[in-house]
XYZ file of C-alpha atoms in Angstrom:
742
model
C 102.279 99.526 68.244
C 104.291 100.368 71.371
C 101.391 101.979 73.275
C 100.693 102.063 77.055
C 97.105 102.833 78.018
C 96.925 104.976 81.316
C 93.714 104.840 83.048
C 91.792 107.967 84.476
C 89.668 106.849 87.494
C 88.399 108.654 90.641
C 89.317 110.706 93.735
C 92.849 111.149 94.767
C 94.376 108.928 92.045
C 92.754 111.122 89.287
C 93.868 114.316 90.955
C 97.291 112.846 91.071
C 97.050 111.799 87.432
C 96.794 115.598 86.413
C 100.188 116.431 87.872
C 101.970 113.016 87.025
C 100.729 112.266 83.490
C 102.276 115.438 82.047
C 105.680 114.124 83.095
C 105.075 110.740 81.746
C 103.936 112.172 78.305
C 107.210 114.303 78.204
C 109.457 111.512 79.227
C 107.870 108.863 77.001
C 107.432 111.107 73.997
C 111.110 111.829 74.047
C 111.774 108.155 73.861
C 109.189 107.213 71.328
C 106.731 105.450 73.553
C 103.326 106.333 73.012
C 100.882 106.685 76.142
C 97.158 107.221 75.846
C 94.488 107.668 78.376
C 90.956 106.012 78.995
C 88.519 107.315 81.262
C 87.039 104.474 83.603
C 85.983 106.630 86.315
C 82.519 106.094 87.910
C 81.082 109.151 86.282
C 82.680 108.213 82.948
C 81.140 104.696 83.055
C 77.746 106.067 83.847
C 77.845 108.463 80.913
C 79.169 105.616 78.737
C 76.228 103.361 79.365
C 73.606 106.239 79.081
C 74.621 107.930 75.964
C 71.058 107.723 74.508
C 69.864 110.019 77.350
C 72.517 112.682 76.612
C 73.184 115.563 73.982
C 75.614 114.420 71.336
C 78.408 116.584 72.706
C 77.905 114.950 76.091
C 78.495 111.404 75.027
C 81.605 109.611 75.816
C 83.201 106.299 74.447
C 82.673 103.184 76.535
C 86.313 102.681 77.582
C 85.854 100.007 79.857
C 84.347 97.918 77.113
C 87.257 98.818 74.825
C 89.659 97.845 77.330
C 87.861 94.604 78.058
C 88.355 93.390 74.442
C 92.057 94.878 74.488
C 92.946 92.520 77.639
C 92.355 89.516 75.662
C 94.997 90.542 72.986
C 98.792 89.990 73.404
C 99.677 93.598 72.728
C 97.730 94.940 75.737
C 99.667 97.057 78.195
C 97.404 98.921 80.671
C 98.253 100.928 83.716
C 95.131 100.481 86.000
C 94.788 103.131 88.813
C 92.287 102.535 91.818
C 88.657 103.264 90.830
C 85.544 103.793 92.960
C 83.755 100.471 93.459
C 80.615 102.205 93.984
C 78.075 101.479 96.696
C 74.528 102.249 96.194
C 75.053 105.683 98.228
C 78.013 106.567 96.122
C 76.120 105.640 92.817
C 73.417 107.944 93.685
C 75.707 110.822 94.730
C 77.498 110.581 91.326
C 74.239 110.536 89.590
C 72.965 113.750 91.439
C 76.231 115.498 90.489
C 76.055 114.605 86.792
C 72.308 115.920 86.773
C 73.327 118.956 88.442
C 76.083 119.445 85.752
C 73.400 119.203 83.026
C 73.939 115.554 82.312
C 70.141 113.806 81.884
C 71.181 110.493 83.257
C 68.110 108.845 84.857
C 67.661 108.391 88.746
C 68.726 105.107 90.190
C 65.638 103.012 90.760
C 65.981 101.297 94.067
C 62.912 99.172 93.548
C 62.055 99.092 89.808
C 58.478 98.639 88.880
C 58.127 98.990 85.236
C 60.065 97.493 82.342
C 61.676 100.711 81.714
C 63.071 101.107 85.410
C 64.259 97.485 85.088
C 66.192 98.280 82.071
C 67.551 101.251 83.751
C 68.571 99.291 86.880
C 70.051 96.649 84.823
C 72.505 99.433 83.267
C 73.403 100.829 86.568
C 74.103 97.322 87.772
C 77.030 96.961 85.186
C 78.513 100.267 86.812
C 78.220 99.748 90.457
C 80.285 97.671 92.853
C 83.439 95.836 91.472
C 82.451 96.584 87.992
C 85.948 97.405 86.568
C 88.362 94.579 87.709
C 86.473 91.507 86.581
C 86.346 93.160 82.971
C 90.217 93.711 82.970
C 91.440 91.146 84.876
C 92.243 88.570 82.225
C 95.023 87.001 84.098
C 96.066 86.149 87.671
C 97.401 88.437 90.269
C 101.012 88.808 91.262
C 101.371 91.271 94.028
C 104.544 91.959 96.103
C 106.507 94.867 97.931
C 109.313 95.735 95.744
C 112.779 95.525 97.276
C 113.330 99.361 97.588
C 110.091 99.707 99.263
C 110.702 97.081 101.739
C 114.305 98.614 102.247
C 112.900 101.979 103.002
C 110.356 100.584 105.601
C 112.973 98.733 107.344
C 115.198 101.851 107.572
C 112.275 104.206 108.345
C 109.717 102.030 110.220
C 106.095 103.333 110.437
C 104.291 103.277 113.787
C 102.579 99.888 114.756
C 101.136 100.548 118.136
C 101.309 98.698 121.333
C 99.468 95.614 122.115
C 98.366 94.371 125.416
C 97.995 90.846 126.612
C 94.683 91.831 128.313
C 93.175 93.316 125.168
C 89.380 92.534 124.546
C 89.545 93.190 121.051
C 88.402 89.971 118.916
C 86.666 88.651 115.824
C 83.092 87.534 116.001
C 81.883 85.126 113.211
C 78.993 82.647 112.594
C 79.529 79.213 113.164
C 76.689 77.749 111.035
C 74.021 78.934 108.484
C 76.483 81.264 106.762
C 77.991 81.098 103.231
C 80.953 78.944 104.667
C 78.768 76.235 106.039
C 76.154 76.036 103.371
C 78.272 75.877 100.256
C 77.883 73.166 97.647
C 80.386 72.850 94.710
C 80.886 70.643 91.561
C 82.984 70.591 88.727
C 81.050 70.146 85.437
C 82.401 67.577 82.982
C 81.094 69.183 79.717
C 80.018 72.583 78.051
C 76.637 73.304 79.413
C 74.252 76.114 80.167
C 72.392 76.295 83.408
C 69.517 78.205 84.794
C 68.872 79.240 88.423
C 65.155 78.836 89.579
C 63.305 79.315 92.693
C 60.657 76.613 93.551
C 58.074 77.872 96.096
C 56.472 75.712 98.691
C 53.174 75.449 96.483
C 55.336 74.492 93.523
C 55.437 77.756 91.454
C 58.753 78.010 89.649
C 60.501 81.418 89.189
C 63.345 81.704 87.009
C 66.200 83.775 88.609
C 68.601 83.700 86.028
C 67.727 81.943 82.597
C 71.143 81.330 81.365
C 74.645 80.829 82.626
C 77.042 79.166 79.991
C 79.698 76.968 81.523
C 82.763 75.338 80.195
C 83.913 71.802 80.605
C 86.000 71.731 83.754
C 84.377 74.648 85.315
C 83.917 74.695 89.160
C 80.422 76.207 90.038
C 79.297 76.589 93.888
C 76.362 77.846 95.622
C 75.746 78.928 99.148
C 73.207 80.730 101.295
C 73.220 83.088 104.211
C 70.238 82.338 106.208
C 68.567 85.487 107.327
C 67.067 84.361 110.661
C 70.524 83.012 111.791
C 72.236 86.141 110.889
C 69.706 88.206 112.604
C 70.328 86.209 115.762
C 74.008 86.306 115.372
C 73.956 90.085 114.932
C 71.735 90.685 117.986
C 73.974 88.503 120.173
C 76.872 90.411 119.230
C 75.387 93.781 119.763
C 74.301 92.706 123.285
C 77.782 90.989 123.979
C 79.718 94.040 122.918
C 77.609 96.194 125.411
C 78.190 93.659 128.145
C 82.040 93.549 127.276
C 82.196 97.485 127.107
C 84.052 97.021 123.885
C 83.259 99.002 120.406
C 80.759 97.430 118.058
C 82.092 97.333 114.390
C 80.947 95.432 111.433
C 83.539 94.541 108.572
C 82.292 93.537 105.118
C 83.192 93.862 101.491
C 80.288 95.962 100.152
C 82.001 96.967 97.009
C 83.404 93.613 95.647
C 80.477 91.661 96.951
C 77.955 94.452 95.667
C 74.641 92.404 96.249
C 75.109 90.498 99.260
C 77.253 92.450 101.645
C 75.350 95.640 101.420
C 72.210 93.502 102.367
C 74.190 92.164 105.392
C 75.232 95.710 106.291
C 71.551 96.774 106.269
C 70.798 93.904 108.715
C 73.411 95.338 111.123
C 72.020 98.771 110.899
C 68.510 97.336 111.513
C 69.558 95.270 114.275
C 71.462 97.857 116.361
C 68.698 100.604 115.620
C 65.833 98.048 115.979
C 63.402 100.306 117.514
C 63.932 103.158 114.898
C 62.816 101.011 111.993
C 60.157 99.127 113.805
C 58.325 102.053 115.545
C 58.903 104.463 112.530
C 58.585 102.235 109.531
C 55.921 103.884 107.840
C 57.610 107.377 108.012
C 61.069 105.958 106.861
C 59.481 103.989 103.915
C 57.693 107.191 102.785
C 61.100 108.868 102.098
C 62.805 105.823 100.610
C 65.094 104.928 103.514
C 66.835 101.834 103.298
C 69.023 100.591 106.021
C 71.154 99.037 103.405
C 72.485 102.495 102.762
C 73.429 103.242 106.141
C 72.804 106.009 108.701
C 73.993 108.633 106.471
C 71.078 108.187 104.111
C 68.721 108.084 106.932
C 70.018 111.533 108.194
C 69.602 112.989 104.842
C 66.079 111.624 104.569
C 64.936 113.110 107.788
C 65.077 116.567 106.213
C 62.115 115.577 104.183
C 59.915 114.619 106.964
C 57.703 117.156 109.056
C 59.708 118.484 111.800
C 57.718 116.554 114.637
C 58.496 113.195 112.925
C 61.932 113.838 112.264
C 62.419 114.928 115.921
C 60.933 111.745 116.924
C 63.088 109.601 114.911
C 66.247 111.373 116.131
C 65.189 110.958 119.588
C 64.771 107.232 118.905
C 68.320 107.093 117.352
C 69.818 108.688 120.439
C 67.963 106.321 122.715
C 69.085 103.239 120.696
C 72.635 104.523 120.701
C 72.152 104.847 124.389
C 71.011 101.313 125.041
C 73.571 99.819 122.632
C 77.333 99.388 122.863
C 79.611 102.285 121.713
C 80.035 102.201 117.812
C 83.464 102.313 116.147
C 83.904 105.549 114.449
C 84.976 106.219 110.797
C 85.393 110.044 111.565
C 84.821 110.669 115.307
C 85.117 114.497 114.588
C 82.187 114.458 112.259
C 80.109 111.815 114.050
C 80.449 109.219 111.172
C 80.123 105.732 112.662
C 80.876 102.305 111.337
C 77.086 101.916 110.399
C 76.838 105.289 108.480
C 77.910 104.209 104.955
C 78.644 100.491 103.617
C 81.616 101.687 101.484
C 83.212 103.095 104.893
C 83.521 99.729 106.495
C 85.570 97.610 103.698
C 86.965 94.860 105.383
C 90.549 94.712 103.794
C 91.186 98.345 104.666
C 89.560 98.402 108.162
C 90.704 95.339 109.589
C 94.380 95.990 108.773
C 94.072 99.488 110.371
C 92.518 98.081 113.493
C 95.497 95.461 113.821
C 98.028 98.173 113.202
C 96.320 100.407 115.856
C 97.062 98.150 118.875
C 93.987 96.010 117.812
C 91.685 99.100 118.532
C 89.306 101.383 116.970
C 88.390 105.038 117.442
C 85.335 105.842 119.686
C 83.201 108.758 119.725
C 85.606 110.663 121.996
C 88.364 110.344 119.494
C 90.300 107.860 121.562
C 91.159 104.327 120.723
C 89.226 101.444 122.333
C 89.197 97.776 122.169
C 86.596 96.524 119.699
C 84.457 93.623 118.708
C 85.133 92.955 114.846
C 81.923 91.357 113.446
C 82.517 89.404 110.470
C 79.251 87.631 109.752
C 80.417 84.988 107.079
C 83.187 82.658 108.434
C 84.824 81.784 105.142
C 87.706 84.147 105.884
C 87.416 85.433 109.244
C 90.087 83.163 110.740
C 92.666 85.321 108.928
C 91.982 88.325 111.031
C 91.068 86.401 114.340
C 94.451 84.513 114.039
C 96.412 87.644 113.507
C 94.737 89.476 116.696
C 95.455 86.473 118.622
C 99.016 86.267 117.615
C 99.547 90.027 118.355
C 97.809 89.684 121.771
C 100.498 87.052 122.646
C 103.564 88.151 120.833
C 102.823 92.014 120.363
C 103.109 94.246 117.474
C 104.881 93.238 114.413
C 108.319 95.094 113.905
C 108.783 96.522 110.427
C 112.580 96.637 110.755
C 112.769 92.872 110.879
C 109.687 91.277 109.598
C 109.722 89.189 106.579
C 107.638 89.746 103.344
C 104.472 87.975 102.125
C 103.973 87.952 98.482
C 100.754 86.760 96.912
C 99.594 84.855 93.864
C 95.783 85.476 93.525
C 93.355 83.443 91.293
C 90.985 86.020 89.767
C 91.371 85.678 85.927
C 88.001 85.469 84.018
C 85.883 86.544 87.034
C 87.028 83.621 89.152
C 85.404 83.608 92.602
C 83.437 86.851 92.172
C 81.096 85.922 95.325
C 78.114 87.861 96.199
C 78.641 90.615 93.471
C 76.823 89.867 90.168
C 73.662 88.670 88.592
C 73.814 85.175 90.412
C 73.174 86.528 93.809
C 69.461 86.907 95.143
C 67.711 88.079 98.340
C 64.965 85.455 98.348
C 61.302 86.586 98.109
C 59.794 83.592 99.882
C 60.297 79.781 101.246
C 61.153 77.253 99.099
C 64.205 75.841 97.113
C 66.629 77.378 94.982
C 68.268 74.959 92.401
C 70.756 75.165 89.511
C 69.395 73.013 86.636
C 71.404 71.901 83.524
C 70.405 71.911 80.081
C 69.053 68.310 80.348
C 67.106 69.297 83.514
C 69.286 67.784 86.077
C 69.423 69.579 89.313
C 73.411 70.251 89.952
C 73.026 72.327 93.146
C 70.145 72.990 95.590
C 69.152 74.696 98.799
C 66.225 75.073 100.814
C 65.608 78.674 101.430
C 63.212 81.143 103.345
C 62.110 84.721 102.984
C 65.235 87.251 103.242
C 67.977 84.517 102.756
C 70.711 85.663 100.381
C 71.783 83.029 97.851
C 74.504 83.166 95.598
C 76.395 81.221 92.951
C 79.694 81.665 91.438
C 81.939 80.109 88.901
C 85.650 79.442 88.435
C 86.820 78.335 84.988
C 89.709 75.739 84.545
C 92.045 77.413 82.603
C 92.624 80.349 85.202
C 93.240 77.756 87.894
C 96.031 76.178 85.927
C 97.669 79.527 85.010
C 97.289 80.367 88.673
C 99.242 77.282 89.518
C 101.736 77.939 87.051
C 102.384 81.463 88.117
C 102.921 80.343 91.639
C 105.585 77.751 90.560
C 107.385 80.386 88.417
C 107.335 82.795 91.366
C 108.570 80.052 93.648
C 111.529 79.385 91.329
C 112.348 82.779 90.876
C 112.559 83.652 94.708
C 113.195 80.415 96.399
C 110.433 81.113 98.900
C 107.895 78.502 100.072
C 104.281 78.612 98.336
C 101.337 78.161 100.614
C 98.065 77.329 99.021
C 95.362 78.698 101.202
C 92.728 75.965 100.701
C 90.556 74.037 103.165
C 89.809 70.522 102.074
C 86.743 70.661 104.442
C 85.146 73.361 102.504
C 83.164 72.384 99.182
C 84.781 74.776 96.838
C 88.304 74.484 97.965
C 87.764 70.643 97.675
C 87.087 70.980 94.127
C 90.077 73.478 93.555
C 92.341 71.335 95.395
C 91.906 68.437 92.996
C 92.729 70.762 90.050
C 95.865 72.092 91.855
C 97.327 68.670 92.543
C 96.622 67.695 88.822
C 98.283 70.647 87.486
C 101.105 70.523 89.915
C 101.997 67.319 88.541
C 102.710 69.065 85.088
C 105.591 71.269 86.568
C 108.884 70.748 88.163
C 108.408 71.210 91.877
C 111.647 69.409 92.983
C 113.280 71.364 95.772
C 110.192 73.569 96.165
C 108.272 73.822 99.622
C 104.561 73.722 98.704
C 102.056 73.692 101.718
C 98.470 73.330 101.572
C 96.631 74.866 104.573
C 93.206 76.096 105.666
C 93.005 79.851 106.549
C 93.694 79.393 110.236
C 96.649 77.114 109.697
C 98.043 79.204 106.846
C 97.500 82.474 108.845
C 99.729 80.982 111.887
C 102.384 79.434 109.430
C 102.829 82.653 107.627
C 102.696 85.014 110.811
C 105.513 82.691 112.491
C 107.645 83.070 109.433
C 107.192 86.735 109.245
C 108.171 87.227 112.651
C 111.328 85.185 112.215
C 112.121 87.470 109.168
C 111.436 84.888 106.511
C 109.628 85.378 103.330
C 106.466 83.439 102.037
C 104.319 83.510 98.896
C 100.720 83.112 99.710
C 98.774 81.263 96.809
C 95.163 82.443 97.367
C 91.530 82.688 95.808
C 90.051 85.992 94.644
C 88.681 87.329 98.074
C 91.784 86.297 100.161
C 93.917 87.964 97.538
C 92.144 91.310 98.333
C 92.397 90.541 102.224
C 96.125 89.527 102.423
C 97.414 92.154 99.768
C 96.211 94.820 102.256
C 96.792 93.251 105.506
C 100.488 92.201 105.041
C 101.786 95.303 103.236
C 99.985 97.703 105.653
C 101.905 95.650 108.440
C 105.032 95.606 106.383
C 105.420 99.062 104.534
C 102.729 100.901 106.111
C 100.381 100.970 103.222
C 99.023 98.779 100.295
C 99.415 101.569 97.928
C 103.315 100.717 97.853
C 102.687 97.165 96.415
C 104.021 96.269 92.872
C 100.807 94.611 91.335
C 101.105 92.880 88.072
C 98.459 90.854 86.133
C 100.235 88.815 83.442
C 97.318 88.465 81.168
C 96.536 84.893 79.879
C 96.878 85.919 76.290
C 100.328 87.441 76.795
C 99.421 91.142 77.534
C 100.052 93.112 80.648
C 97.849 94.828 83.231
C 99.794 96.830 85.913
C 97.822 98.007 88.927
C 98.905 100.681 91.257
C 97.743 99.938 94.691
C 94.840 100.328 96.927
C 92.567 103.552 96.934
C 90.676 102.852 100.094
C 91.900 106.061 101.866
C 91.351 108.277 98.753
C 88.269 109.963 99.756
C 89.953 111.357 102.985
C 92.691 112.744 100.602
C 90.359 114.471 98.483
C 88.714 116.156 101.488
C 91.956 117.430 102.599
C 92.882 118.560 99.163
C 89.706 120.750 98.745
C 90.106 122.308 102.219
C 93.850 122.722 102.147
C 95.114 122.325 98.747
C 97.415 119.574 100.041
C 97.108 116.229 98.396
C 98.893 113.366 100.381
C 98.155 110.862 97.942
C 101.455 108.800 97.355
C 101.958 107.974 93.505
C 104.757 105.267 94.525
C 102.302 102.606 93.137
C 102.229 104.568 90.012
C 105.898 104.935 89.435
C 106.201 101.129 90.261
C 103.525 100.112 87.748
C 105.050 102.470 85.085
C 108.336 100.744 85.474
C 106.977 97.458 85.112
C 104.815 98.391 82.157
C 107.607 99.891 80.253
C 109.905 96.845 80.792
C 106.983 94.642 79.515
C 106.495 96.771 76.455
C 110.220 96.463 75.974
C 110.026 92.978 75.972
C 106.929 92.523 73.836
C 108.056 94.870 71.080
C 111.967 94.765 71.547
C 111.911 98.371 72.253
C 115.222 99.284 73.808
C 114.358 102.719 74.588
C 111.161 101.710 76.632
C 113.376 99.240 78.561
C 115.645 102.446 79.376
C 112.738 104.257 80.597
C 111.536 101.409 82.674
C 115.067 100.930 84.564
C 115.610 104.573 85.035
C 112.209 105.254 86.611
C 112.764 102.274 88.987
C 116.291 103.777 89.865
C 114.712 107.309 90.240
C 112.122 106.027 92.352
C 114.656 104.273 94.511
C 116.370 107.705 94.911
C 113.244 109.358 95.683
C 112.669 107.002 98.516
C 116.298 107.116 99.839
C 115.917 110.956 100.124
C 112.321 110.822 101.911
C 110.699 112.746 99.020
C 107.329 111.218 99.354
C 104.306 113.282 100.184
C 103.692 114.364 103.732
C 100.381 114.230 105.581
C 100.684 117.527 106.596
C 99.869 120.960 105.032
C 102.709 123.260 104.203
C 105.152 120.264 103.580
C 105.731 118.272 100.523
C 102.882 116.807 98.817
C 101.912 114.661 95.859
C 102.927 117.437 93.484
C 106.205 118.059 95.041
C 107.020 114.333 95.042
C 106.161 114.313 91.383
C 108.754 117.104 90.783
C 111.524 115.338 92.494
C 110.592 112.098 90.560
C 110.893 114.056 87.207
C 114.303 115.483 88.338
C 115.630 112.165 89.424
C 114.379 110.284 86.182
C 115.740 112.999 83.849
C 119.178 112.719 85.736
C 119.165 108.782 85.356
C 118.444 109.184 81.595
C 120.998 111.759 81.172
C 123.818 109.883 83.042
C 123.214 106.291 81.498
C 125.719 105.290 78.825
C 123.301 102.780 76.870
C 121.915 105.329 74.396
C 124.001 108.447 73.922
C 121.358 110.254 71.767
C 118.636 109.904 74.470
C 121.192 111.096 77.352
C 121.837 114.055 75.122
C 118.094 114.790 74.782
C 117.724 114.504 78.591
C 120.886 116.197 79.887
C 119.544 119.897 79.572
C 116.383 119.030 81.201
C 118.065 117.185 84.158
C 120.537 120.377 84.662
C 117.608 122.680 84.520
C 115.567 120.737 86.930
C 118.596 120.335 89.448
C 118.992 124.297 89.054
C 115.377 125.163 89.651
C 113.999 122.456 92.013
C 114.211 124.806 95.133
C 112.167 127.407 93.119
C 109.675 124.615 91.971
C 109.181 123.333 95.450
C 108.602 126.921 96.805
C 105.942 127.518 94.241
C 104.282 124.223 95.101
C 104.294 124.940 98.644
C 103.070 128.421 98.236
C 99.596 127.495 97.123
C 98.836 125.155 100.198
C 96.770 126.043 103.098
C 93.844 127.684 101.280
C 90.549 125.595 100.220
C 90.473 124.994 96.512
C 87.429 124.326 94.340
C 87.564 121.651 91.707
C 83.921 121.765 90.763
C 82.739 118.430 91.823
C 83.987 115.221 93.665
C 82.919 112.349 91.037
C 82.797 114.662 87.909
C 85.136 117.518 88.702
C 85.934 120.213 86.290
C 88.892 119.022 84.359
C 90.326 122.442 83.826
C 90.112 123.447 87.462
C 91.670 119.990 88.479
C 94.590 120.641 85.981
C 95.165 124.044 87.200
C 95.153 123.112 90.753
C 97.438 120.131 90.211
C 100.022 122.119 88.195
C 100.578 125.432 90.134
C 104.422 125.798 89.488
C 104.913 128.083 86.535
C 108.590 127.160 86.506
C 108.090 123.388 86.375
C 105.265 123.564 83.800
C 107.479 125.737 81.543
C 110.539 123.497 81.674
C 108.302 120.322 80.972
C 106.266 122.031 78.148
C 109.314 123.247 76.452
C 110.949 119.915 76.680
C 107.843 118.215 75.194
C 108.171 120.844 72.402
C 111.706 120.095 71.719
C 111.534 116.355 72.013
């Protein structure tokens, strides 16, 4: 069946869906292409896993599980919008919102103490963090800036700030006892099933994970972040930031690495506010405060304490802030610091923003200031350190001349899902953690101490070979050099390199430039080419895929939301992703206060075009091909006319941009010569949109400037959202009538 699945997600992308999807349905319906939706929002996922706690009319299908099965089939065609990768504070907030709306989902048990709480916690663990992407990504990633987007950025360059050779901004990272330096890795030569166990100093064995099936040729690796070394490092960086007079900031991946990085974030909070957590430990524990949740949760919890205790803790917070370095701010107007919420310091969004802003971050006075970017694990810190050093010497990048960096990312079948799953543990006591095969042989082993963070991850053989083949295909198609960002001195990368060289021998690489460089070398190589206007394909593992496909798009075209992100699924289907949603929360805040949505749906336009073309190829559907070609042409026209959303209220927003897209798309379909019947179908709509576009835009602008109530953040009222996102009666009537006629 010629069906496209369009996912309903969260925040600004979900708001935009309520405006864009009626256009997609009308146009695709007229061309005989079926589009269906599936709800994989955070709230929807919570409801799906707790159906047994709900009334029958409240239960929802497990759309994520359904799509997880679909992506293994050749007919899969899914457009995946950005979703919330929930930190624990976000998860708790979503739970509260659902409960307030009458859904009897259970509370999140922070420290489960009964079998029932353990079972509830296990269900929530399937929802929090990067729960969606590993399920859907049954293929490797192909991300790039489309030619039309790159051309627009060159013609209309975004601001990049100015760098000073005297900039004190820098990256601080650990040089030992972190995941990078403690990693062990092997490739198993048979199908197996391993267990992970902790052996205490007295010999007591605790099984941490009973079973992890492995396939022959699979790479497994394990590493440990040593707590004492981490605490020493953090204390040194706090003191050094104070001495240098730079902002202190922490940069982590507390969503994708949903177990390890929130713990590291908590150590940063505790280190900076050490006296708060030592002198008031009993009071804070009584109201369930965890530094892992950040200062925001502490602020909320203080309201539950007696006034005198709360006042004493607030006084100590102020005193600690006075003693410590200034903190980088996420929102200086509201006093939200870099240590408030773990999901606010996502490294792949925060570091590119810092680099684009002259290497500076915002301080409490709402001014830019040099900053110390603390990235504890050194595995990929060199990417940002080298980029900052390059800018300090050579100045800001010039979007009008810089080359492009495409990415082929290894991620299929949960490859390299570091620190995010049921194979990551905070250690309860000293001893040894080991990985033991079914014959009792120890494959990997680390000495550990209380509070250390130990993790294991898997990378299957088939995804690696598919990744290499995809890289070679892109090199052949573009003529660009491909750079494998692999370090032969890192245990995991050494295992990966052996497979890469073996697989490359199966492909024709004559005439191709193929490089193998560690992170620092690859960054320097790529930045040198970028500054000379030359293009490069980065071939990276899963985490670097995330980092690079935010960093370079933000530098090149101003945002990673404008990337074309294709996942050719290993069994023949296609997954089409629509860009990053890191700024989506701020967009929602502006929308509810001003009824102006600045979310740019360009990623959705690009993904839809690629999805339609894939569907056309899969099912030999000429009309789907026409839809894909014409929406791509319409998108280019929209860009040329500068009809993307403005950041400013009372100017064109997301809804106005959608109206322009519909107008251009209808005109492209009406004027094409390949399908006279389809052209005749769309000609009246194109004429009416041309005639009414000014009225439509006036109606869309008229509602801006006043607050709008959508009935919730994680579980908004769908009827209110639809009404708010479709305020033009003229546009709605044209679309609805066209849909009826078609």
